[in-house]
């Protein structure tokens, strides 16, 4: 029972558990695995066994040069940043924009809600598509939609056209809610992922906060339509970057993995080596080269940049589309849905109400001043992302060494303590400072702390899910980001709610719910491994959830 995590007695190695350290005190279940078949890291990670094990193919994204991986990450993260800004960027000018469109503020808030709903529903279409036809065509389609809808929104003259453009844009925004994490899992090893997830989160969340920061200036001096014009310029440049420098990262490798094998005599489950794609047991005396892709020729630039490169799943299409729904009933995935969903939904509430609260007495901010409020979450997000990813990776490596080289996905969870502390101060503090009309520094600072809690929550949730359900990564992330349906429900009526009951009551309720779902991390830490074991042993789930 390492660190309070209950062990499973029914499987030697639970799905998600990995052997990362090449130490002498190897657990018995790994004693018969030939070391020459296991590839190790380099430099300071030379003693770490690479998970997942890469093939020998030069076309395997795990084997790409580091500069190529980082370039792909930067391009898709920049795209995510602009998309992150696209949703809430009108918030500083809600009063002015609603006047220009001849609607009330609540109706404009509902337009944001419809955008969020479209994103939530779009996830169940675009990401299963990426599972089947690959990431690249979905990335390209999404960036094209964002460019077209940005131009459309910059030219609207009626609310109906404005609403339609926002709804269509939600389809283009959906893939960047999840697909970047899947791309990270495609290209990076377990010990590298948390830092890269933090990089993606840095771009996305600073886009969300920084978008409002810049948009406030644009709306006041040039009108709200130019916010979409600037987005169109960015998407136009990024469209060419995606087309020319983001190859397909999905790859069907045939590396060696440790898999459970049931003994026919007594039903005991033992671990053995198998090829990843077919599950056939590998004779320890046979080298990996037969099926590892060593004979594969490196693709040319033109071949790499092909839009369609084949299919990456043999499962029936209906099954792929339905898997995220089933995954919502996995305890760990439901935890991620609740923690990430409530935290980011409450952050979206800030973006909806700030444009109303701060333009009224006692603050009487201008539109540009209201936009500057986002400087607080912008700075807090950068600080959080710089700290959270490397710190999470360090904690995982430290606990793994203390656990005799056995890595558990639950090692991603300790940072939730930071989430609880910063979120409690942020949500409760914002409601109190607004209600008691303190100096503007009070609500602005607590707004930033709430965003800081989201950074650490996202790092924990995405890191845990990516490691616990590596082969179901896309489906699990779709299930978690079904939180957009929750966000839609709250943003649809939150303006009226705040006006009726006041900021103190609203944010005390939100803060209490945040604390409740965050505390669910405790049972996940204790029972998470047993829950992973149960889903890994369930015969029906294994047949339904895997190709």
Short mmCIF file of N, CA and C in Angstrom, two decimals, residues 52-188:
data_model
loop_
_atom_site.label_atom_id
_atom_site.label_comp_id
_atom_site.label_asym_id
_atom_site.label_seq_id
_atom_site.Cartn_x
_atom_site.Cartn_y
_atom_site.Cartn_z
N UNK A 52 5.26 5.09 -23.42
CA UNK A 52 5.24 3.77 -24.07
C UNK A 52 6.56 3.46 -24.76
N UNK A 53 6.78 2.18 -25.02
CA UNK A 53 7.99 1.77 -25.72
C UNK A 53 7.87 2.14 -27.21
N UNK A 54 8.83 2.92 -27.74
CA UNK A 54 8.76 3.30 -29.16
C UNK A 54 9.14 2.14 -30.07
N UNK A 55 8.68 2.22 -31.31
CA UNK A 55 9.13 1.25 -32.31
C UNK A 55 10.48 1.71 -32.84
N UNK A 56 11.02 1.00 -33.83
CA UNK A 56 12.29 1.41 -34.46
C UNK A 56 12.06 2.20 -35.74
N UNK A 57 10.81 2.49 -36.05
CA UNK A 57 10.50 3.20 -37.29
C UNK A 57 10.85 4.68 -37.18
N UNK A 58 11.46 5.27 -38.21
CA UNK A 58 11.74 6.71 -38.20
C UNK A 58 10.47 7.55 -38.31
N UNK A 59 9.34 6.90 -38.68
CA UNK A 59 8.08 7.61 -38.83
C UNK A 59 7.24 7.59 -37.55
N UNK A 60 7.72 6.88 -36.55
CA UNK A 60 7.03 6.85 -35.26
C UNK A 60 7.20 8.21 -34.60
N UNK A 61 6.10 8.91 -34.27
CA UNK A 61 6.24 10.25 -33.64
C UNK A 61 7.08 10.24 -32.36
N UNK A 62 7.13 9.12 -31.66
CA UNK A 62 7.98 9.05 -30.48
C UNK A 62 9.46 9.16 -30.83
N UNK A 63 9.80 8.84 -32.09
CA UNK A 63 11.20 8.88 -32.53
C UNK A 63 11.54 10.15 -33.30
N UNK A 64 10.59 11.05 -33.45
CA UNK A 64 10.89 12.29 -34.16
C UNK A 64 11.95 13.09 -33.42
N UNK A 65 12.72 13.92 -34.18
CA UNK A 65 13.66 14.82 -33.50
C UNK A 65 12.93 15.73 -32.53
N UNK A 66 13.61 16.13 -31.46
CA UNK A 66 12.95 16.94 -30.44
C UNK A 66 12.44 18.26 -30.99
N UNK A 67 13.20 18.89 -31.91
CA UNK A 67 12.78 20.18 -32.47
C UNK A 67 11.46 20.04 -33.23
N UNK A 68 11.27 18.90 -33.88
CA UNK A 68 10.06 18.69 -34.66
C UNK A 68 8.85 18.54 -33.73
N UNK A 69 9.03 17.80 -32.65
CA UNK A 69 7.94 17.65 -31.68
C UNK A 69 7.56 19.00 -31.09
N UNK A 70 8.58 19.78 -30.71
CA UNK A 70 8.29 21.07 -30.07
C UNK A 70 7.65 22.05 -31.05
N UNK A 71 8.03 21.99 -32.33
CA UNK A 71 7.43 22.87 -33.34
C UNK A 71 5.94 22.56 -33.49
N UNK A 72 5.60 21.28 -33.58
CA UNK A 72 4.20 20.87 -33.68
C UNK A 72 3.44 21.35 -32.45
N UNK A 73 4.03 21.17 -31.28
CA UNK A 73 3.38 21.58 -30.03
C UNK A 73 3.13 23.08 -30.00
N UNK A 74 4.10 23.87 -30.43
CA UNK A 74 3.96 25.33 -30.42
C UNK A 74 2.85 25.78 -31.37
N UNK A 75 2.79 25.19 -32.56
CA UNK A 75 1.78 25.61 -33.55
C UNK A 75 0.38 25.30 -33.06
N UNK A 76 0.16 24.07 -32.60
CA UNK A 76 -1.20 23.71 -32.17
C UNK A 76 -1.56 24.43 -30.87
N UNK A 77 -0.56 24.72 -30.04
CA UNK A 77 -0.83 25.46 -28.80
C UNK A 77 -1.15 26.92 -29.10
N UNK A 78 -0.46 27.52 -30.06
CA UNK A 78 -0.80 28.89 -30.48
C UNK A 78 -2.22 28.95 -31.02
N UNK A 79 -2.58 27.95 -31.81
CA UNK A 79 -3.95 27.89 -32.33
C UNK A 79 -4.94 27.80 -31.18
N UNK A 80 -4.62 26.97 -30.19
CA UNK A 80 -5.49 26.83 -29.03
C UNK A 80 -5.59 28.14 -28.25
N UNK A 81 -4.50 28.91 -28.22
CA UNK A 81 -4.50 30.19 -27.50
C UNK A 81 -5.47 31.18 -28.15
N UNK A 82 -5.43 31.28 -29.47
CA UNK A 82 -6.33 32.21 -30.16
C UNK A 82 -7.77 31.74 -30.03
N UNK A 83 -7.97 30.43 -30.10
CA UNK A 83 -9.31 29.88 -29.90
C UNK A 83 -9.79 30.11 -28.47
N UNK A 84 -8.86 30.00 -27.51
CA UNK A 84 -9.22 30.30 -26.13
C UNK A 84 -9.67 31.73 -25.96
N UNK A 85 -9.04 32.65 -26.69
CA UNK A 85 -9.43 34.06 -26.63
C UNK A 85 -10.76 34.32 -27.32
N UNK A 86 -11.05 33.54 -28.35
CA UNK A 86 -12.23 33.78 -29.19
C UNK A 86 -13.53 33.75 -28.41
N UNK A 87 -13.64 32.84 -27.45
CA UNK A 87 -14.90 32.69 -26.72
C UNK A 87 -15.24 33.85 -25.80
N UNK A 88 -14.37 34.18 -24.83
CA UNK A 88 -14.73 35.20 -23.83
C UNK A 88 -14.23 36.61 -24.14
N UNK A 89 -13.67 36.85 -25.33
CA UNK A 89 -13.01 38.13 -25.57
C UNK A 89 -13.96 39.33 -25.56
N UNK A 90 -15.25 39.10 -25.76
CA UNK A 90 -16.20 40.22 -25.76
C UNK A 90 -16.62 40.64 -24.36
N UNK A 91 -16.21 39.88 -23.33
CA UNK A 91 -16.73 40.11 -21.98
C UNK A 91 -16.50 41.52 -21.44
N UNK A 92 -15.35 42.18 -21.69
CA UNK A 92 -15.21 43.54 -21.15
C UNK A 92 -16.22 44.53 -21.73
N UNK A 93 -16.68 44.27 -22.94
CA UNK A 93 -17.59 45.21 -23.59
C UNK A 93 -19.02 44.71 -23.71
N UNK A 94 -19.44 43.83 -22.78
CA UNK A 94 -20.78 43.26 -22.87
C UNK A 94 -21.87 44.32 -22.99
N UNK A 95 -21.77 45.36 -22.19
CA UNK A 95 -22.80 46.40 -22.22
C UNK A 95 -22.80 47.11 -23.57
N UNK A 96 -21.60 47.46 -24.07
CA UNK A 96 -21.49 48.18 -25.33
C UNK A 96 -21.90 47.30 -26.52
N UNK A 97 -21.44 46.03 -26.51
CA UNK A 97 -21.75 45.12 -27.62
C UNK A 97 -23.25 44.85 -27.68
N UNK A 98 -23.88 44.64 -26.53
CA UNK A 98 -25.33 44.39 -26.52
C UNK A 98 -26.09 45.61 -27.04
N UNK A 99 -25.59 46.80 -26.74
CA UNK A 99 -26.23 48.02 -27.27
C UNK A 99 -26.07 48.10 -28.78
N UNK A 100 -24.89 47.76 -29.29
CA UNK A 100 -24.66 47.79 -30.74
C UNK A 100 -25.55 46.79 -31.48
N UNK A 101 -25.79 45.64 -30.86
CA UNK A 101 -26.62 44.60 -31.49
C UNK A 101 -28.10 44.75 -31.15
N UNK A 102 -28.42 45.77 -30.36
CA UNK A 102 -29.81 46.08 -29.97
C UNK A 102 -30.47 44.92 -29.24
N UNK A 103 -29.73 44.38 -28.28
CA UNK A 103 -30.24 43.31 -27.41
C UNK A 103 -29.86 43.65 -25.98
N UNK A 104 -30.42 42.90 -25.00
CA UNK A 104 -30.02 43.15 -23.62
C UNK A 104 -28.80 42.28 -23.27
N UNK A 105 -28.19 42.59 -22.12
CA UNK A 105 -26.96 41.91 -21.72
C UNK A 105 -27.20 40.42 -21.50
N UNK A 106 -28.34 40.04 -20.94
CA UNK A 106 -28.64 38.64 -20.69
C UNK A 106 -28.69 37.84 -21.99
N UNK A 107 -29.26 38.43 -23.04
CA UNK A 107 -29.32 37.76 -24.35
C UNK A 107 -27.92 37.55 -24.91
N UNK A 108 -27.05 38.55 -24.74
CA UNK A 108 -25.67 38.40 -25.20
C UNK A 108 -24.96 37.29 -24.42
N UNK A 109 -25.24 37.20 -23.12
CA UNK A 109 -24.68 36.12 -22.32
C UNK A 109 -25.16 34.76 -22.79
N UNK A 110 -26.41 34.70 -23.24
CA UNK A 110 -26.94 33.44 -23.76
C UNK A 110 -26.28 33.05 -25.08
N UNK A 111 -25.83 34.05 -25.85
CA UNK A 111 -25.09 33.75 -27.09
C UNK A 111 -23.80 33.02 -26.76
N UNK A 112 -23.13 33.45 -25.68
CA UNK A 112 -21.93 32.74 -25.22
C UNK A 112 -22.29 31.32 -24.80
N UNK A 113 -23.43 31.16 -24.14
CA UNK A 113 -23.87 29.83 -23.71
C UNK A 113 -24.09 28.91 -24.91
N UNK A 114 -24.71 29.43 -25.98
CA UNK A 114 -24.94 28.60 -27.17
C UNK A 114 -23.62 28.21 -27.83
N UNK A 115 -22.65 29.12 -27.82
CA UNK A 115 -21.32 28.79 -28.34
C UNK A 115 -20.73 27.63 -27.56
N UNK A 116 -20.82 27.69 -26.24
CA UNK A 116 -20.27 26.64 -25.38
C UNK A 116 -21.00 25.31 -25.61
N UNK A 117 -22.31 25.36 -25.79
CA UNK A 117 -23.07 24.14 -26.06
C UNK A 117 -22.60 23.49 -27.36
N UNK A 118 -22.37 24.31 -28.38
CA UNK A 118 -21.91 23.77 -29.67
C UNK A 118 -20.56 23.10 -29.52
N UNK A 119 -19.67 23.71 -28.71
CA UNK A 119 -18.37 23.10 -28.47
C UNK A 119 -18.56 21.73 -27.82
N UNK A 120 -19.43 21.68 -26.79
CA UNK A 120 -19.66 20.42 -26.09
C UNK A 120 -20.19 19.32 -26.99
N UNK A 121 -21.14 19.67 -27.85
CA UNK A 121 -21.70 18.67 -28.77
C UNK A 121 -20.71 18.33 -29.88
N UNK A 122 -19.95 19.34 -30.32
CA UNK A 122 -18.97 19.12 -31.38
C UNK A 122 -17.88 18.15 -30.98
N UNK A 123 -17.55 18.11 -29.70
CA UNK A 123 -16.53 17.19 -29.21
C UNK A 123 -16.88 15.74 -29.53
N UNK A 124 -18.17 15.43 -29.47
CA UNK A 124 -18.61 14.05 -29.69
C UNK A 124 -18.61 13.68 -31.17
N UNK A 125 -18.28 14.65 -32.03
CA UNK A 125 -18.18 14.39 -33.47
C UNK A 125 -16.74 14.49 -33.95
N UNK A 126 -16.08 15.62 -33.65
CA UNK A 126 -14.75 15.86 -34.20
C UNK A 126 -13.69 14.93 -33.63
N UNK A 127 -13.73 14.66 -32.35
CA UNK A 127 -12.68 13.83 -31.77
C UNK A 127 -12.79 12.35 -32.10
N UNK A 128 -14.00 11.77 -32.16
CA UNK A 128 -14.07 10.41 -32.71
C UNK A 128 -13.60 10.36 -34.17
N UNK A 129 -13.86 11.44 -34.92
CA UNK A 129 -13.33 11.49 -36.29
C UNK A 129 -11.81 11.42 -36.28
N UNK A 130 -11.18 12.15 -35.35
CA UNK A 130 -9.71 12.14 -35.25
C UNK A 130 -9.19 10.76 -34.88
N UNK A 131 -9.98 10.03 -34.11
CA UNK A 131 -9.60 8.66 -33.74
C UNK A 131 -9.59 7.76 -34.96
N UNK A 132 -10.48 8.03 -35.91
CA UNK A 132 -10.61 7.18 -37.09
C UNK A 132 -9.67 7.60 -38.21
N UNK A 133 -9.72 8.88 -38.60
CA UNK A 133 -8.96 9.35 -39.78
C UNK A 133 -7.68 10.10 -39.41
N UNK A 134 -7.40 10.25 -38.14
CA UNK A 134 -6.17 10.91 -37.73
C UNK A 134 -6.40 12.34 -37.27
N UNK A 135 -5.35 12.92 -36.65
CA UNK A 135 -5.47 14.27 -36.10
C UNK A 135 -5.40 15.35 -37.18
N UNK A 136 -4.53 15.16 -38.16
CA UNK A 136 -4.23 16.22 -39.12
C UNK A 136 -5.46 16.75 -39.88
N UNK A 137 -6.29 15.90 -40.50
CA UNK A 137 -7.45 16.45 -41.21
C UNK A 137 -8.42 17.20 -40.30
N UNK A 138 -8.52 16.80 -39.05
CA UNK A 138 -9.42 17.48 -38.11
C UNK A 138 -8.84 18.84 -37.74
N UNK A 139 -7.52 18.90 -37.51
CA UNK A 139 -6.87 20.18 -37.24
C UNK A 139 -7.10 21.16 -38.38
N UNK A 140 -6.92 20.68 -39.60
CA UNK A 140 -7.06 21.55 -40.78
C UNK A 140 -8.49 22.04 -40.92
N UNK A 141 -9.46 21.13 -40.78
CA UNK A 141 -10.86 21.53 -40.88
C UNK A 141 -11.21 22.56 -39.81
N UNK A 142 -10.74 22.35 -38.60
CA UNK A 142 -11.05 23.25 -37.49
C UNK A 142 -10.50 24.65 -37.73
N UNK A 143 -9.25 24.74 -38.18
CA UNK A 143 -8.65 26.06 -38.38
C UNK A 143 -9.30 26.79 -39.55
N UNK A 144 -9.76 26.04 -40.56
CA UNK A 144 -10.49 26.65 -41.68
C UNK A 144 -11.82 27.23 -41.20
N UNK A 145 -12.52 26.48 -40.36
CA UNK A 145 -13.80 26.97 -39.82
C UNK A 145 -13.57 28.23 -38.99
N UNK A 146 -12.52 28.25 -38.18
CA UNK A 146 -12.26 29.42 -37.34
C UNK A 146 -11.91 30.65 -38.17
N UNK A 147 -11.17 30.47 -39.24
CA UNK A 147 -10.85 31.59 -40.11
C UNK A 147 -12.12 32.14 -40.77
N UNK A 148 -12.96 31.23 -41.29
CA UNK A 148 -14.18 31.65 -41.98
C UNK A 148 -15.16 32.34 -41.03
N UNK A 149 -15.34 31.79 -39.83
CA UNK A 149 -16.30 32.39 -38.90
C UNK A 149 -15.80 33.70 -38.32
N UNK A 150 -14.47 33.86 -38.23
CA UNK A 150 -13.92 35.14 -37.76
C UNK A 150 -14.22 36.24 -38.76
N UNK A 151 -14.04 35.93 -40.06
CA UNK A 151 -14.38 36.90 -41.11
C UNK A 151 -15.88 37.19 -41.08
N UNK A 152 -16.67 36.14 -40.92
CA UNK A 152 -18.13 36.29 -40.86
C UNK A 152 -18.54 37.20 -39.70
N UNK A 153 -18.00 36.93 -38.51
CA UNK A 153 -18.37 37.72 -37.33
C UNK A 153 -17.94 39.18 -37.46
N UNK A 154 -16.85 39.41 -38.18
CA UNK A 154 -16.37 40.79 -38.37
C UNK A 154 -17.28 41.59 -39.29
N UNK A 155 -18.17 40.90 -40.00
CA UNK A 155 -19.02 41.58 -40.99
C UNK A 155 -20.51 41.56 -40.62
N UNK A 156 -20.87 41.02 -39.46
CA UNK A 156 -22.29 40.88 -39.12
C UNK A 156 -22.92 42.25 -38.86
N UNK A 157 -24.23 42.30 -39.10
CA UNK A 157 -24.97 43.55 -38.83
C UNK A 157 -26.21 43.30 -37.98
N UNK A 158 -26.57 42.02 -37.78
CA UNK A 158 -27.74 41.67 -36.98
C UNK A 158 -27.37 40.63 -35.93
N UNK A 159 -28.17 40.56 -34.87
CA UNK A 159 -27.89 39.59 -33.81
C UNK A 159 -28.05 38.16 -34.31
N UNK A 160 -29.00 37.90 -35.17
CA UNK A 160 -29.22 36.54 -35.66
C UNK A 160 -27.99 36.04 -36.43
N UNK A 161 -27.40 36.91 -37.24
CA UNK A 161 -26.18 36.53 -37.97
C UNK A 161 -25.02 36.36 -37.00
N UNK A 162 -24.94 37.23 -36.00
CA UNK A 162 -23.89 37.13 -34.98
C UNK A 162 -23.99 35.80 -34.23
N UNK A 163 -25.21 35.44 -33.82
CA UNK A 163 -25.42 34.19 -33.10
C UNK A 163 -25.07 32.98 -33.95
N UNK A 164 -25.47 33.01 -35.22
CA UNK A 164 -25.17 31.90 -36.13
C UNK A 164 -23.66 31.72 -36.30
N UNK A 165 -22.95 32.83 -36.43
CA UNK A 165 -21.49 32.73 -36.61
C UNK A 165 -20.83 32.14 -35.36
N UNK A 166 -21.34 32.49 -34.19
CA UNK A 166 -20.78 31.96 -32.95
C UNK A 166 -21.05 30.46 -32.81
N UNK A 167 -22.24 30.04 -33.21
CA UNK A 167 -22.59 28.62 -33.11
C UNK A 167 -21.72 27.78 -34.04
N UNK A 168 -21.54 28.25 -35.29
CA UNK A 168 -20.70 27.51 -36.24
C UNK A 168 -19.25 27.48 -35.75
N UNK A 169 -18.79 28.59 -35.15
CA UNK A 169 -17.42 28.64 -34.64
C UNK A 169 -17.19 27.59 -33.57
N UNK A 170 -18.22 27.24 -32.82
CA UNK A 170 -18.08 26.23 -31.78
C UNK A 170 -17.60 24.89 -32.32
N UNK A 171 -17.99 24.58 -33.56
CA UNK A 171 -17.54 23.32 -34.19
C UNK A 171 -16.04 23.36 -34.42
N UNK A 172 -15.53 24.52 -34.85
CA UNK A 172 -14.10 24.66 -35.07
C UNK A 172 -13.29 24.72 -33.78
N UNK A 173 -13.91 25.23 -32.73
CA UNK A 173 -13.22 25.33 -31.45
C UNK A 173 -13.10 23.98 -30.75
N UNK A 174 -14.05 23.09 -30.99
CA UNK A 174 -14.14 21.83 -30.25
C UNK A 174 -12.85 20.99 -30.27
N UNK A 175 -12.22 20.76 -31.43
CA UNK A 175 -11.04 19.89 -31.42
C UNK A 175 -9.91 20.38 -30.54
N UNK A 176 -9.76 21.70 -30.41
CA UNK A 176 -8.64 22.22 -29.63
C UNK A 176 -8.89 22.14 -28.13
N UNK A 177 -10.09 21.71 -27.73
CA UNK A 177 -10.37 21.43 -26.33
C UNK A 177 -9.67 20.14 -25.89
N UNK A 178 -9.42 19.24 -26.84
CA UNK A 178 -8.95 17.90 -26.49
C UNK A 178 -7.77 17.43 -27.33
N UNK A 179 -7.83 17.70 -28.62
CA UNK A 179 -6.92 17.06 -29.56
C UNK A 179 -5.46 17.38 -29.28
N UNK A 180 -5.17 18.54 -28.69
CA UNK A 180 -3.79 18.87 -28.39
C UNK A 180 -3.23 17.89 -27.35
N UNK A 181 -4.03 17.54 -26.33
CA UNK A 181 -3.57 16.57 -25.35
C UNK A 181 -3.29 15.22 -25.99
N UNK A 182 -4.13 14.84 -26.95
CA UNK A 182 -3.92 13.57 -27.65
C UNK A 182 -2.63 13.61 -28.47
N UNK A 183 -2.36 14.75 -29.09
CA UNK A 183 -1.13 14.92 -29.85
C UNK A 183 0.08 14.83 -28.94
N UNK A 184 -0.03 15.41 -27.74
CA UNK A 184 1.05 15.31 -26.76
C UNK A 184 1.30 13.84 -26.40
N UNK A 185 0.24 13.09 -26.18
CA UNK A 185 0.38 11.66 -25.86
C UNK A 185 0.97 10.89 -27.03
N UNK A 186 0.70 11.33 -28.26
CA UNK A 186 1.26 10.68 -29.44
C UNK A 186 2.78 10.84 -29.53
N UNK A 187 3.29 12.02 -29.12
CA UNK A 187 4.68 12.37 -29.39
C UNK A 187 5.62 12.22 -28.19
N UNK A 188 5.08 12.23 -26.98
CA UNK A 188 5.95 12.30 -25.80
C UNK A 188 5.77 11.08 -24.90
#
